[in-house]
Coordinates of C-alpha atoms and ligand atoms in Angstrom, one line a residue:
M1 CA -20.7 56.2 6.2
I2 CA -20.1 52.9 4.2
T3 CA -19.6 50.1 7.0
K4 CA -20.3 47.3 4.5
I5 CA -19.8 46.2 0.7
L6 CA -21.3 43.5 -1.6
V7 CA -18.0 42.8 -3.7
A8 CA -19.6 42.4 -6.9
N9 CA -16.7 40.4 -8.5
R10 CA -14.4 37.6 -8.4
G11 CA -10.7 36.5 -8.6
E12 CA -7.8 38.8 -7.5
I13 CA -9.9 42.2 -8.4
A14 CA -12.4 40.4 -5.4
V15 CA -9.1 39.8 -3.0
R16 CA -7.6 43.7 -4.1
I17 CA -11.9 45.2 -2.8
V18 CA -11.7 42.7 0.3
R19 CA -8.0 43.7 1.3
A20 CA -9.6 47.8 1.0
C21 CA -12.2 47.0 3.2
S22 CA -10.3 45.6 5.9
E23 CA -7.9 48.5 6.4
M24 CA -10.9 50.8 5.9
G25 CA -12.7 48.8 8.7
I26 CA -15.3 48.0 6.6
K27 CA -17.2 45.0 5.9
S28 CA -17.0 42.7 2.8
V29 CA -19.8 40.5 1.0
A30 CA -18.4 38.4 -1.7
I31 CA -21.0 36.3 -4.2
Y32 CA -19.8 32.7 -5.4
T33 CA -21.4 30.4 -8.1
D34 CA -20.5 26.6 -8.0
A35 CA -17.4 26.8 -10.0
D36 CA -15.9 29.4 -7.6
R37 CA -17.2 27.6 -4.3
H38 CA -13.0 27.1 -3.9
A39 CA -12.5 30.6 -3.9
L40 CA -9.7 33.2 -2.9
H41 CA -12.7 35.8 -2.5
V42 CA -15.0 33.8 -0.8
K43 CA -12.6 33.0 1.5
K44 CA -11.0 36.4 2.3
A45 CA -14.0 38.5 2.5
D46 CA -16.4 37.9 6.0
E47 CA -19.6 37.1 3.9
A48 CA -20.1 34.8 1.5
Y49 CA -22.9 34.3 -0.6
H50 CA -24.1 31.7 -3.7
I51 CA -25.3 33.0 -6.2
G52 CA -26.1 30.1 -8.6
S53 CA -24.5 26.8 -10.2
E54 CA -23.9 28.1 -13.1
P55 CA -20.4 29.6 -13.8
V56 CA -20.8 32.4 -15.1
T57 CA -24.4 33.8 -14.8
G58 CA -24.3 34.8 -11.8
Y59 CA -22.3 37.7 -11.6
L60 CA -23.6 39.0 -14.3
N61 CA -28.1 39.3 -12.7
A62 CA -27.8 42.9 -11.3
H63 CA -31.0 42.4 -10.0
N64 CA -30.3 39.3 -7.9
I65 CA -26.2 40.4 -6.9
V66 CA -28.1 44.1 -5.3
N67 CA -30.7 42.0 -3.4
I68 CA -27.8 39.6 -2.1
A69 CA -26.2 43.8 -0.5
V70 CA -29.8 44.8 0.4
T71 CA -30.4 41.7 2.3
S72 CA -27.4 41.6 4.1
G73 CA -27.3 45.1 4.9
C74 CA -24.4 46.4 2.6
D75 CA -24.5 49.8 1.8
A76 CA -22.0 50.3 -1.6
L77 CA -21.5 47.9 -4.0
H78 CA -17.6 47.7 -5.7
P79 CA -18.0 46.5 -9.1
G80 CA -14.4 45.3 -10.2
Y81 CA -13.7 44.8 -14.3
G82 CA -15.3 43.0 -16.4
F83 CA -18.5 41.5 -15.4
L84 CA -21.2 44.4 -14.5
A85 CA -18.2 47.0 -14.5
E86 CA -19.2 49.1 -17.2
N87 CA -23.2 47.9 -16.9
P88 CA -25.0 51.3 -16.5
E89 CA -28.3 49.5 -15.8
L90 CA -26.5 48.3 -12.8
A91 CA -25.3 51.7 -11.3
E92 CA -28.8 52.7 -11.7
I93 CA -30.5 49.8 -9.8
C94 CA -27.7 50.7 -7.0
A95 CA -29.5 53.9 -7.2
R96 CA -32.9 52.7 -7.0
R97 CA -32.2 50.3 -4.0
D98 CA -30.2 53.0 -2.0
I99 CA -27.1 51.3 -2.2
K100 CA -24.0 53.3 -3.3
F101 CA -22.7 52.2 -6.1
I102 CA -18.0 52.6 -6.1
G103 CA -17.7 53.7 -9.4
P104 CA -18.9 57.4 -11.7
N105 CA -22.9 57.5 -12.5
A106 CA -25.2 55.6 -14.6
D107 CA -25.0 58.0 -17.4
V108 CA -21.4 58.6 -17.7
I109 CA -20.9 54.9 -17.9
R110 CA -24.0 54.8 -20.5
Q111 CA -22.1 57.6 -22.6
M112 CA -18.3 56.3 -22.3
G113 CA -19.1 53.1 -23.0
D114 CA -20.4 53.6 -26.2
K115 CA -16.9 55.2 -28.0
V116 CA -18.3 57.2 -30.7
Q117 CA -20.9 59.2 -27.6
A118 CA -17.3 59.7 -26.2
R119 CA -15.0 60.4 -29.3
N120 CA -18.0 63.2 -30.1
A121 CA -18.4 64.4 -26.3
M122 CA -14.2 64.8 -26.9
I123 CA -14.3 66.4 -30.1
A124 CA -16.5 68.8 -28.3
A125 CA -14.3 69.4 -25.1
G126 CA -11.2 69.6 -27.5
I127 CA -9.7 66.8 -26.8
P128 CA -7.2 65.8 -30.1
C129 CA -8.9 62.0 -31.6
V130 CA -8.0 60.4 -34.2
P131 CA -9.8 60.9 -37.7
G132 CA -13.1 58.8 -37.4
S133 CA -16.6 58.2 -38.2
D134 CA -19.2 60.5 -36.4
G135 CA -21.5 57.8 -35.9
N136 CA -22.6 53.8 -36.2
L137 CA -21.8 52.7 -39.7
A138 CA -24.8 52.1 -41.9
D139 CA -23.2 49.2 -44.5
V140 CA -20.3 48.3 -45.7
E141 CA -20.5 50.7 -48.4
E142 CA -20.4 53.5 -45.6
A143 CA -17.7 52.5 -44.0
R144 CA -16.0 51.8 -47.7
I145 CA -16.5 55.7 -48.3
L146 CA -15.4 57.0 -45.3
A147 CA -12.5 54.5 -44.9
N148 CA -11.2 55.7 -48.4
K149 CA -11.4 59.5 -47.5
I150 CA -9.3 58.6 -44.4
G151 CA -7.0 57.0 -45.9
Y152 CA -5.8 53.6 -45.3
P153 CA -4.5 51.8 -42.9
V154 CA -8.2 51.9 -40.6
M155 CA -9.3 50.7 -37.7
L156 CA -13.1 48.7 -37.3
K157 CA -13.9 49.4 -33.9
A158 CA -16.9 47.0 -32.0
T159 CA -19.1 50.5 -30.6
N160 CA -19.7 48.7 -27.5
G161 CA -16.4 46.6 -27.2
G162 CA -13.9 46.1 -24.1
G163 CA -11.0 43.7 -23.5
G164 CA -9.7 44.4 -26.7
R165 CA -11.9 42.1 -28.6
G166 CA -13.7 43.1 -31.3
I167 CA -11.0 45.4 -33.2
R168 CA -9.9 44.9 -36.4
R169 CA -7.1 46.5 -38.7
C170 CA -8.1 47.2 -42.2
D171 CA -5.3 48.0 -44.8
S172 CA -7.4 48.1 -48.4
D173 CA -10.7 47.9 -49.1
K174 CA -10.5 44.3 -49.7
D175 CA -10.0 43.8 -46.2
L176 CA -12.4 46.1 -45.0
I177 CA -15.5 43.9 -46.4
S178 CA -14.2 40.6 -45.8
N179 CA -13.6 42.0 -42.2
Y180 CA -17.1 44.1 -41.9
A181 CA -19.4 41.1 -41.3
R182 CA -16.8 39.5 -38.8
V183 CA -16.3 42.6 -36.5
I184 CA -20.2 43.0 -36.6
S185 CA -20.2 39.2 -35.5
E186 CA -17.8 38.8 -32.5
A187 CA -19.1 42.4 -31.0
S188 CA -23.0 41.0 -31.0
K189 CA -21.5 37.6 -29.5
A190 CA -19.4 39.4 -27.7
F191 CA -20.9 42.5 -26.1
G192 CA -24.6 41.8 -27.4
Q193 CA -24.7 44.9 -29.3
P194 CA -23.9 44.7 -33.4
E195 CA -23.0 48.8 -33.8
V196 CA -19.2 49.2 -35.7
F197 CA -17.5 52.6 -36.3
L198 CA -14.3 52.9 -37.6
E199 CA -11.2 55.3 -36.7
K200 CA -7.9 56.6 -38.2
C201 CA -5.4 53.2 -37.5
V202 CA -2.5 54.6 -35.9
V203 CA 0.6 52.4 -37.1
D204 CA 2.5 51.2 -34.6
P205 CA 1.0 53.7 -31.3
R206 CA 2.4 53.3 -28.2
H207 CA -0.3 53.2 -25.5
I208 CA -0.1 55.6 -22.9
E209 CA -3.2 55.8 -20.6
V210 CA -4.3 58.8 -17.4
Q211 CA -5.4 57.7 -14.2
V212 CA -8.1 60.0 -12.9
L213 CA -9.8 61.1 -9.7
G214 CA -12.7 63.3 -9.5
D215 CA -15.1 63.5 -6.5
S216 CA -18.4 64.7 -5.7
H217 CA -17.2 68.1 -4.8
G218 CA -15.7 68.8 -8.6
N219 CA -12.5 68.2 -8.1
V220 CA -11.0 66.3 -10.5
I221 CA -6.6 65.4 -9.9
H222 CA -4.4 63.0 -12.1
L223 CA -2.5 60.1 -11.0
F224 CA -0.4 60.0 -13.9
E225 CA 0.2 57.4 -16.9
R226 CA 0.9 54.0 -17.5
D227 CA 2.9 52.3 -20.0
C228 CA 0.2 49.8 -21.6
S229 CA 2.5 49.3 -25.0
I230 CA 3.3 45.8 -24.7
Q231 CA 0.3 43.9 -25.6
R232 CA -0.8 41.2 -27.5
R233 CA -4.2 41.3 -29.8
N234 CA -4.6 44.3 -28.8
Q235 CA -5.6 43.1 -24.9
K236 CA -2.3 44.5 -22.4
L237 CA 0.2 42.2 -21.1
I238 CA 2.9 44.4 -19.5
E239 CA 1.7 47.9 -17.9
I240 CA 4.4 50.3 -16.7
A241 CA 4.5 53.5 -14.6
P242 CA 5.9 56.1 -15.5
S243 CA 6.3 55.5 -19.1
P244 CA 9.7 55.3 -19.8
Q245 CA 9.2 57.1 -23.7
I246 CA 7.5 59.5 -22.9
T247 CA 9.4 63.5 -22.1
Q248 CA 8.3 65.3 -18.7
A249 CA 6.6 67.8 -20.8
Q250 CA 4.1 65.6 -22.7
R251 CA 3.5 63.9 -19.3
E252 CA 2.6 67.1 -18.0
Y253 CA 0.4 67.9 -21.5
I254 CA -1.5 64.1 -21.3
G255 CA -1.9 64.7 -17.3
S256 CA -4.1 67.6 -17.9
L257 CA -5.7 66.8 -21.3
A258 CA -7.3 63.6 -19.0
V259 CA -8.3 65.9 -16.3
K260 CA -10.2 68.3 -18.8
A261 CA -11.1 65.6 -20.6
S262 CA -13.0 64.0 -17.2
R263 CA -14.0 67.3 -16.4
A264 CA -16.3 67.7 -19.7
V265 CA -18.0 64.5 -18.6
G266 CA -18.8 65.5 -15.0
Y267 CA -16.5 62.5 -14.2
E268 CA -16.3 60.8 -10.5
N269 CA -15.0 58.1 -9.3
A270 CA -11.9 56.4 -10.5
G271 CA -11.1 56.0 -14.4
T272 CA -9.1 55.9 -16.8
V273 CA -8.5 58.4 -19.9
E274 CA -6.2 56.1 -23.3
F275 CA -4.1 57.9 -25.5
L276 CA -2.5 57.2 -28.2
L277 CA 0.9 58.3 -29.3
D278 CA 2.0 58.4 -32.4
Q279 CA 5.6 58.3 -33.8
D280 CA 5.4 62.3 -34.7
N281 CA 4.5 62.4 -31.0
N282 CA 1.1 63.9 -31.3
F283 CA -1.5 62.4 -28.8
Y284 CA -4.8 61.0 -29.4
F285 CA -7.9 60.0 -26.9
M286 CA -8.9 56.5 -27.8
E287 CA -11.2 56.0 -25.0
M288 CA -12.3 56.1 -21.4
N289 CA -13.0 52.9 -18.6
T290 CA -15.1 54.2 -16.5
R291 CA -14.0 51.5 -13.6
I292 CA -10.5 50.3 -11.7
Q293 CA -8.1 48.9 -13.9
V294 CA -6.4 45.8 -14.1
E295 CA -3.3 47.8 -14.1
H296 CA -4.3 50.2 -11.1
T297 CA -1.2 48.6 -9.3
V298 CA 1.8 50.3 -11.5
T299 CA 0.1 54.1 -10.0
E300 CA -0.3 53.0 -6.5
T301 CA 3.2 51.7 -5.9
I302 CA 5.2 55.0 -7.8
T303 CA 2.3 57.2 -5.8
G304 CA 1.3 55.4 -2.9
I305 CA -1.7 56.2 -3.2
D306 CA -4.3 53.5 -2.4
I307 CA -7.2 53.9 -5.0
V308 CA -9.6 51.2 -4.1
Q309 CA -9.7 52.6 -0.8
E310 CA -9.7 56.5 -2.6
Q311 CA -12.6 55.3 -4.8
I312 CA -14.5 54.1 -1.5
R313 CA -14.4 56.9 -0.1
I314 CA -15.4 59.1 -3.0
A315 CA -18.3 56.8 -3.1
D316 CA -18.8 58.1 0.5
G317 CA -19.3 61.9 -0.9
L318 CA -15.8 62.6 0.6
K319 CA -13.3 65.0 -0.2
L320 CA -10.3 64.4 -2.7
Q321 CA -7.2 63.9 0.4
Y322 CA -5.1 65.0 -2.2
Q323 CA -4.7 68.5 -4.7
Q324 CA -2.6 67.8 -7.7
E325 CA 0.9 69.3 -6.1
D326 CA 0.3 67.0 -3.2
V327 CA 0.6 63.7 -6.0
R328 CA 4.3 62.9 -6.5
F329 CA 5.7 59.4 -7.8
R330 CA 8.7 57.9 -7.3
G331 CA 10.7 54.8 -9.5
Y332 CA 8.8 52.6 -12.1
A333 CA 6.4 50.2 -11.3
M334 CA 6.2 46.9 -13.8
E335 CA 2.7 45.0 -13.8
F336 CA 2.6 41.8 -15.7
R337 CA -0.2 39.9 -15.9
I338 CA 0.2 36.3 -15.0
N339 CA -1.7 34.2 -17.6
A340 CA -2.6 30.4 -16.8
E341 CA -1.7 30.3 -21.2
D342 CA 0.7 28.3 -22.8
P343 CA 2.7 30.7 -24.5
K344 CA 4.7 27.8 -26.4
N345 CA 1.3 26.4 -27.6
G346 CA -0.4 29.6 -29.1
F347 CA -1.3 30.8 -25.7
L348 CA -4.1 28.5 -25.7
P349 CA -6.0 28.6 -21.8
S350 CA -4.4 26.2 -19.2
F351 CA -6.4 25.1 -16.5
G352 CA -6.5 22.6 -14.1
K353 CA -5.3 22.4 -10.8
I354 CA -1.6 24.1 -8.8
T355 CA -0.3 21.5 -7.4
R356 CA 2.2 23.7 -6.1
Y357 CA 2.5 27.5 -5.8
Y358 CA 5.2 29.7 -4.4
A359 CA 5.2 33.4 -4.5
P360 CA 7.8 35.8 -4.6
G361 CA 9.3 38.0 -2.8
G362 CA 11.9 40.2 -1.5
P363 CA 11.9 44.4 -1.8
G364 CA 10.0 45.6 -4.4
V365 CA 7.9 43.3 -5.2
R366 CA 3.7 43.1 -5.2
I367 CA 0.9 39.6 -6.2
D368 CA -2.0 40.0 -6.4
A369 CA -3.8 37.1 -6.7
A370 CA -6.6 34.1 -6.4
M371 CA -5.1 31.5 -6.8
Y372 CA -3.1 29.0 -3.8
S373 CA -1.3 25.4 -3.7
G374 CA -3.7 23.1 -4.4
Y375 CA -6.7 25.8 -6.0
E376 CA -8.2 24.4 -9.2
I377 CA -8.2 27.0 -12.4
P378 CA -12.1 27.0 -13.3
P379 CA -11.5 27.3 -17.1
Y380 CA -14.9 29.5 -17.2
F381 CA -13.1 32.8 -16.6
D382 CA -10.4 34.7 -17.5
S383 CA -7.3 33.1 -18.0
M384 CA -5.1 35.8 -15.8
C385 CA -4.5 33.7 -12.5
A386 CA -2.2 36.9 -11.0
K387 CA -0.4 40.0 -11.5
L388 CA 3.2 40.5 -10.5
T389 CA 3.5 44.6 -10.0
V390 CA 7.8 45.2 -9.1
W391 CA 9.1 49.0 -7.9
A392 CA 12.9 50.5 -8.5
L393 CA 14.4 53.5 -7.9
T394 CA 15.4 53.3 -11.6
W395 CA 14.1 51.9 -15.6
D396 CA 17.0 49.3 -15.4
G397 CA 16.7 48.4 -11.8
V398 CA 12.6 48.0 -12.5
V399 CA 13.5 45.2 -15.1
E400 CA 16.1 43.4 -13.6
R401 CA 13.5 43.4 -10.3
G402 CA 11.2 42.2 -12.7
R403 CA 13.3 39.6 -14.3
R404 CA 14.6 38.4 -10.4
A405 CA 10.6 38.1 -9.1
L406 CA 9.5 36.1 -12.5
N407 CA 12.1 33.7 -11.7
D408 CA 11.3 33.5 -7.9
M409 CA 8.0 32.6 -8.9
L410 CA 7.4 29.1 -9.7
I411 CA 3.4 27.6 -10.3
Y412 CA 3.3 23.7 -10.9
G413 CA 0.3 22.3 -12.5
V414 CA -0.4 24.8 -15.5
K415 CA 1.6 26.5 -17.9
T416 CA 1.9 30.3 -17.7
T417 CA 3.1 33.6 -19.8
I418 CA 6.1 33.5 -17.1
P419 CA 8.0 32.6 -19.5
Y420 CA 7.0 35.0 -22.5
Y421 CA 7.8 37.5 -20.0
Q422 CA 10.8 36.7 -19.3
E423 CA 12.3 36.2 -23.0
I424 CA 10.5 39.4 -23.4
L425 CA 12.5 41.5 -20.9
K426 CA 15.6 40.2 -22.2
H427 CA 15.0 42.0 -25.4
P428 CA 17.4 45.1 -26.4
D429 CA 14.6 47.0 -27.3
F430 CA 12.2 46.5 -24.2
R431 CA 15.7 47.2 -22.4
N432 CA 16.0 50.2 -23.9
A433 CA 12.7 51.2 -23.6
N434 CA 11.9 51.4 -27.2
F435 CA 8.4 49.7 -27.8
N436 CA 4.9 50.2 -29.3
T437 CA 2.0 48.2 -29.6
G438 CA 3.3 46.5 -32.5
F439 CA 6.1 44.9 -30.1
V440 CA 4.6 41.7 -29.6
E441 CA 3.4 40.2 -33.2
S442 CA 7.2 42.0 -34.7
H443 CA 9.3 39.7 -32.1
P444 CA 8.1 35.8 -32.8
E445 CA 11.2 34.7 -32.7
L446 CA 10.7 35.2 -27.9
I447 CA 7.9 32.8 -28.9
D448 CA 9.4 29.4 -29.7
Y449 CA 6.1 27.9 -31.0
T450 CA 6.1 23.9 -30.9
I451 CA 2.1 23.9 -32.3
R452 CA 1.1 26.5 -34.0
I453 CA -2.8 27.2 -34.3
P454 CA -4.8 28.3 -36.4
P455 CA -7.4 31.3 -35.6
E456 CA -9.8 29.1 -37.3
L457 CA -9.1 26.4 -34.8
R458 CA -8.2 28.1 -31.6
A459 CA -12.2 28.1 -30.7
A460 CA -12.6 24.2 -31.0
A461 CA -9.3 23.7 -29.4
I462 CA -10.3 25.6 -26.2
S463 CA -13.5 23.4 -26.3
A464 CA -10.9 20.0 -26.7
V465 CA -9.4 21.3 -23.1
I466 CA -12.8 22.4 -21.4
A467 CA -14.0 18.8 -22.6
A468 CA -10.9 17.4 -21.1
H469 CA -11.3 19.0 -17.7
E470 CA -14.4 18.1 -17.2
G471 CA -13.5 14.6 -18.2
I472 CA -16.4 14.3 -21.1
Ligands
ADP501 P1 -7.9 47.5 -18.7 O1 -9.0 48.2 -19.2 O2 -8.3 47.5 -17.1 O3 -6.3 47.5 -18.8 P2 -8.6 45.0 -19.4 O4 -9.2 45.6 -20.7 O5 -7.9 43.4 -20.1 O6 -8.2 45.8 -18.5 O7 -10.1 44.0 -19.7 C1 -9.8 43.4 -18.2 C2 -10.8 42.7 -18.0 O8 -12.6 42.9 -17.8 C3 -10.8 41.3 -18.6 O9 -11.4 40.2 -18.7 C4 -11.5 41.8 -20.2 O10 -12.3 40.9 -20.5 C5 -13.4 42.2 -19.1 N1 -13.7 43.4 -20.1 C6 -13.1 45.4 -20.1 N2 -14.1 45.4 -21.0 C7 -15.1 44.7 -21.2 C8 -16.2 45.0 -21.4 N3 -16.9 45.7 -22.6 N4 -17.3 43.6 -21.8 C9 -17.1 42.7 -20.9 N5 -15.8 42.0 -20.4 C10 -15.1 43.0 -20.6
ADP502 P1 -10.8 48.2 -25.5 O1 -11.9 48.9 -25.5 O2 -10.7 47.1 -25.7 O3 -9.3 48.3 -24.7 P2 -9.5 49.9 -27.3 O4 -10.2 50.8 -28.2 O5 -8.7 50.5 -26.0 O6 -10.2 48.6 -27.2 O7 -8.2 49.8 -27.9 C1 -7.0 48.2 -27.6 C2 -6.2 48.7 -28.2 O8 -6.1 48.3 -30.1 C3 -5.5 50.0 -28.2 O9 -4.9 50.1 -26.3 C4 -4.3 49.8 -29.3 O10 -2.8 48.7 -29.1 C5 -5.2 49.3 -30.3 N1 -5.8 50.1 -30.9 C6 -7.2 51.0 -30.8 N2 -7.6 51.4 -31.6 C7 -6.5 51.9 -32.3 C8 -6.0 52.6 -33.8 N3 -7.0 53.6 -34.0 N4 -5.1 53.1 -34.5 C9 -3.8 51.7 -33.7 N5 -4.1 50.7 -32.5 C10 -5.3 50.8 -31.9
MG503 MG1 -8.9 50.5 -24.1

C-alpha cells in the first residue's frame, strides 16, 4: 500500500497532487529550490526538502530526487507534468530503488516520447495518422523530397518535442529550407535532441484528445474527450470537455480509437491520446502524452472521477474502479490557463509580486492555483499561475459562467491573460462553438496590441524583464 508520495514537481500541479494525497490519507513530500522557498506546494505538503539554490536544475536531478524519496520514507513518486514527467530514466531509477513511479513504465514513456516511434506504433496498430516521414530526417534535401511527395503545407516537428515548441508550418520549398535549421536549433536547445521529422499539415484542424486510464491488470477505459483547439503558437489556452464540435458517433469512435491505441502499446496509468480532426471530419493520431495533463480538470469536472487519485491507485496495483459503461459525463466544463503574461504586450511574461488576489467562487467554479496575496511569481518557470475551471449543464451556460468567473477573479500586481479570455468569450464564432486551432491567429483584433514585439526581439525583451526583476 502506498503511504507516502514524493511530489517531483512545483506550482499548481504539485498542489493538486498534495490535495489528492491528503484525501487518500497518504503523506506528501515536496521538494523546492531557493526560488520556491515561499511556494504554495511547500506550505501544503506534509514535509518539504530543499534541492538546491539554482532555480530550475534541482527539479531535473532525477538521482537526487529519488534519493530524497528513499531517505524520507516514501514508497511512490508522482512526476506531475513538465520537468521529468516524460523522462524514462526517472521511471527506471524509481524501479531500481523500489519506489513506485506513478505513470507508465519506462519503455512506453520512451516509445511515446519519440513522435516518430509513436507514429510507427500507431500505424502498425491500424490507427489513422497523417502522412509523414517514417523516420527522422537525415538532411534538408530528404525533407524537401518528402514534402513534395506529401504536398505542401507540411509541419516540421521536433521528434522529442513538447509544450508546443519546435513545430513550424512550411508552405513551400523556400519555407522548408529556411525553417529546417531553425527547428533543429529549437529542438536542440529546448529538448537537448536535434532530431526532426515531417508530417502533412492539417489546415485549420480541431485538436481533440482523449483521456485514458489503464491498470496493471490489462483493463483500459477512456474518460471521453477534450477540445483544445483554442491555442496560441501551438500551446493550449482554453480547454473544453466534452467537445461542443463533435457528434456522439464521433465521440464513441475516437474513444474506442484511443483505447485501441493504448492497448497496442500496453499502456498503464493515466494518459492522453491527441488527435487532429480535419475539415472533412477525419481524425488523425498526433501524439500520446504519458502523464497527467494540465487540462485533466475539465474531464474530472464532467465525469466526477478524480484522475490523480486513480493514478495513485493504479500505481499501487489496484484494479480500475470503473468499467467503460460506468463512466458518464454531465454538462460542459471549460478551463482557462491563467498565465502571468501581458496580452497587450506580445504576451510577454509578467513576473513580480501578487499584491492582491481574490479567487472567484459560486456555483460551478474550481481553482487550481499556485499563488496567494503577497506571493512573488519567480521569473524562471512557466508563466501559468492558475487554472480556472467552470462547469454548467449547457454550452451557453458554461460560456456565461466562464465570463462571470473571469470577472470575479482579481489578480493585482502582475498582468494576466484574463482580459484576453474575456474577449474570446464574446466572439460569436466561439459562442457558436465553431473554432479551430487557427482561431487566435485569425482574430488579431481580439488583442489590442499597444506594443508589438517582433519575434526576433522577444528573447531580449524577456531577459530585460528578468534583469529588471532581479534589480540587475
Ligand atoms: P498539456 O500537454 O498537459 O496540455 P503542455 O503541452 O502545455 O500541456 O505542457 C505542460 C507543461 O509541461 C509546460 O510547462 C511545458 O513547457 C512542459 N512540457 C511539456 N512537454 C515537455 C517536454 N517534452 N519537455 C519539457 N517540458 C515539457
Ligand atoms: P506538443 O508535443 O508540443 O504538444 P503536438 O504534436 O501535440 O506537440 O502539436 C501541438 C499543436 O501543434 C497541435 O495541437 C496542433 O495545433 C499543431 N499541430 C501539430 N501537428 C500538426 C499537423 N500535422 N497539422 C496541423 N497542426 C498541427
Ligand atoms: Mg501535444
